[in-house]
Protein backbone atom coordinates (compact mmCIF):
# COMPACT_ATOMS: atom_id res chain seq x y z
CA MET A 1 15.66 15.41 25.05
CA ALA A 2 15.81 15.92 21.19
CA THR A 3 12.20 16.14 19.48
CA ALA A 4 10.92 15.81 15.76
CA GLU A 5 11.41 19.49 15.71
CA ASP A 6 14.86 19.36 16.79
CA SER A 7 15.71 16.69 13.90
CA ARG A 8 14.55 18.61 11.26
CA THR A 9 16.43 22.06 12.55
CA GLY A 10 19.61 19.82 12.97
CA GLY A 11 19.34 20.13 16.65
CA GLN A 12 19.38 23.97 16.74
CA GLU A 13 17.18 24.87 19.71
CA GLY A 14 15.50 28.44 19.97
CA THR A 15 15.24 28.59 16.14
CA ASP A 16 11.73 27.84 15.07
CA ASP A 17 12.09 29.43 11.91
CA SER A 18 15.16 27.85 10.26
CA PRO A 19 14.62 25.64 7.54
CA GLY A 20 14.71 21.84 7.96
CA TRP A 21 16.64 19.66 5.10
CA LEU A 22 13.97 19.23 3.07
CA ASP A 23 13.54 22.93 2.78
CA ARG A 24 17.35 23.29 2.19
CA VAL A 25 16.85 20.66 -0.65
CA ARG A 26 14.11 22.21 -2.45
CA ALA A 27 15.37 25.54 -2.07
CA THR A 28 17.21 24.88 -5.47
CA PRO A 29 16.19 23.79 -8.71
CA ALA A 30 18.45 21.04 -9.20
CA GLY A 31 17.31 19.93 -5.42
CA ARG A 32 13.86 19.90 -6.12
CA LEU A 33 14.28 18.21 -9.17
CA THR A 34 16.29 15.68 -7.68
CA LEU A 35 14.10 15.03 -4.82
CA ARG A 36 11.04 14.74 -6.92
CA ILE A 37 12.66 11.98 -8.91
CA VAL A 38 14.13 10.17 -5.94
CA ILE A 39 10.63 10.68 -4.16
CA GLY A 40 9.02 9.46 -7.63
CA VAL A 41 11.33 6.26 -7.95
CA ILE A 42 10.73 5.17 -4.49
CA GLY A 43 6.90 5.58 -4.48
CA THR A 44 6.64 3.75 -7.51
CA ALA A 45 8.62 1.24 -6.96
CA LEU A 46 6.66 0.35 -3.40
CA VAL A 47 3.24 0.44 -5.78
CA VAL A 48 4.16 -1.41 -8.19
CA THR A 49 5.68 -4.11 -5.85
CA GLY A 50 2.47 -3.84 -3.90
CA LEU A 51 0.41 -4.54 -6.98
CA ILE A 52 2.42 -7.78 -7.39
CA MET A 53 1.98 -8.50 -3.57
CA VAL A 54 -2.23 -8.08 -3.96
CA PRO A 55 -2.94 -11.17 -5.25
CA PHE A 56 -0.98 -13.05 -2.89
CA PRO A 57 -1.25 -13.56 0.77
CA GLY A 58 0.75 -10.62 2.59
CA PRO A 59 0.69 -6.93 2.87
CA GLY A 60 0.14 -6.09 -0.64
CA TRP A 61 -2.66 -3.30 -0.54
CA LEU A 62 -0.68 -1.99 2.71
CA VAL A 63 2.58 -1.62 0.72
CA VAL A 64 0.49 0.16 -2.54
CA PHE A 65 -1.12 2.71 0.08
CA ALA A 66 2.76 2.97 1.63
CA GLY A 67 4.02 3.96 -2.17
CA LEU A 68 0.91 6.38 -2.59
CA ALA A 69 1.84 8.09 0.70
CA VAL A 70 5.45 8.39 -0.38
CA LEU A 71 4.30 9.83 -3.82
CA ALA A 72 1.78 11.91 -1.96
CA THR A 73 4.82 14.15 -0.13
CA GLU A 74 5.70 15.47 -3.65
CA PHE A 75 2.77 15.22 -5.97
CA PRO A 76 -0.65 16.41 -5.49
CA TRP A 77 -2.29 13.85 -7.59
CA ALA A 78 -1.10 11.21 -5.46
CA SER A 79 -1.95 12.94 -2.49
CA ARG A 80 -5.75 12.87 -4.61
CA LEU A 81 -5.26 9.56 -5.24
CA LEU A 82 -4.42 8.47 -1.71
CA GLU A 83 -7.50 10.06 -0.04
CA PHE A 84 -10.05 8.66 -2.76
CA ALA A 85 -8.69 4.94 -2.05
CA LYS A 86 -9.02 5.61 1.85
CA ASP A 87 -12.47 6.81 1.26
CA ARG A 88 -13.52 3.80 -0.93
CA VAL A 89 -11.81 1.29 1.40
CA ARG A 90 -13.97 3.02 4.37
CA ALA A 91 -17.17 3.13 2.89
CA ALA A 92 -16.50 -0.90 2.27
CA THR A 93 -15.02 -1.73 5.47
CA ASP A 94 -18.62 0.38 7.07
CA TRP A 95 -20.64 -1.36 4.61
CA LEU A 96 -19.64 -4.75 5.37
CA LYS A 97 -19.42 -3.74 9.40
CA ARG A 98 -23.64 -2.96 8.65
CA GLN A 99 -24.41 -6.58 7.13
CA ASN A 100 -24.84 -9.32 9.46
CA TRP A 101 -23.09 -12.32 10.00
CA PHE A 102 -23.77 -14.31 7.09
CA VAL A 103 -23.14 -11.79 4.69
CA ARG A 104 -19.83 -11.33 6.25
CA ILE A 105 -18.87 -14.93 6.47
CA VAL A 106 -19.87 -15.20 2.76
CA ALA A 107 -17.61 -11.92 1.98
CA SER A 108 -14.81 -13.73 3.96
CA ALA A 109 -15.18 -17.24 2.34
CA LEU A 110 -15.37 -15.67 -1.32
CA THR A 111 -12.36 -13.60 -0.22
CA LEU A 112 -10.17 -16.76 0.68
CA LEU A 113 -11.48 -18.62 -2.43
CA CYS A 114 -9.99 -15.91 -4.58
CA ALA A 115 -6.44 -15.66 -2.75
CA ALA A 116 -6.56 -19.93 -3.16
CA ALA A 117 -7.35 -19.76 -6.46
CA ILE A 118 -4.79 -16.90 -7.41
CA VAL A 119 -2.10 -18.77 -5.45
CA TRP A 120 -3.00 -22.19 -7.28
CA VAL A 121 -2.87 -20.72 -10.56
CA SER A 122 0.48 -18.92 -9.78
CA VAL A 123 2.19 -21.89 -8.23
CA ARG A 124 1.20 -23.87 -11.54
CA LEU A 125 1.85 -21.58 -14.15
CA THR A 126 5.58 -20.27 -12.31
CA LEU A 127 6.72 -23.84 -10.92
CA GLY A 128 4.70 -26.06 -13.12
CA VAL A 129 3.05 -27.89 -9.57
CA ASP A 130 -0.84 -28.77 -9.50
CA LEU A 131 -1.04 -28.26 -5.46
CA VAL A 132 -4.70 -29.79 -5.44
CA GLN A 133 -3.09 -32.94 -7.32
CA LYS A 134 -0.05 -33.00 -4.45
CA ALA A 135 -2.84 -32.74 -1.71
CA ARG A 136 -4.77 -35.54 -3.53
CA GLU A 137 -1.56 -37.50 -3.46
CA LEU A 138 -0.61 -36.64 0.16
CA LEU A 139 -4.17 -37.54 1.20
CA SER A 140 -4.49 -40.63 -0.49
């Protein structure tokens, strides 16, 4: 049965000290630079895409964190930023868990209200459609 170690070593069993493909790429200056550029482009694209998605319903922050995780494989600053962001999210989540049900409901309502306002403004500015007016027309 193939393991993760086998895939890194090219399937050679019993060669624990043989380098994986990333180590072989990093062994040359051109390989290191190419890898950093590719990781930088992919990670940055994920972070930017995630930030664009943040105001809309969906996995915006998840994509931002995924992009930071990709960047953190090559860049120490991204690793520090990812840890800082994870700590802030944990702190906010822990704080919200300690609150009573009323505070949780108010926080959820404010979050939904902000998301709805962002979607309304975005649709109005990009498509020229007023969703509130359309809803009123459908209801009357």
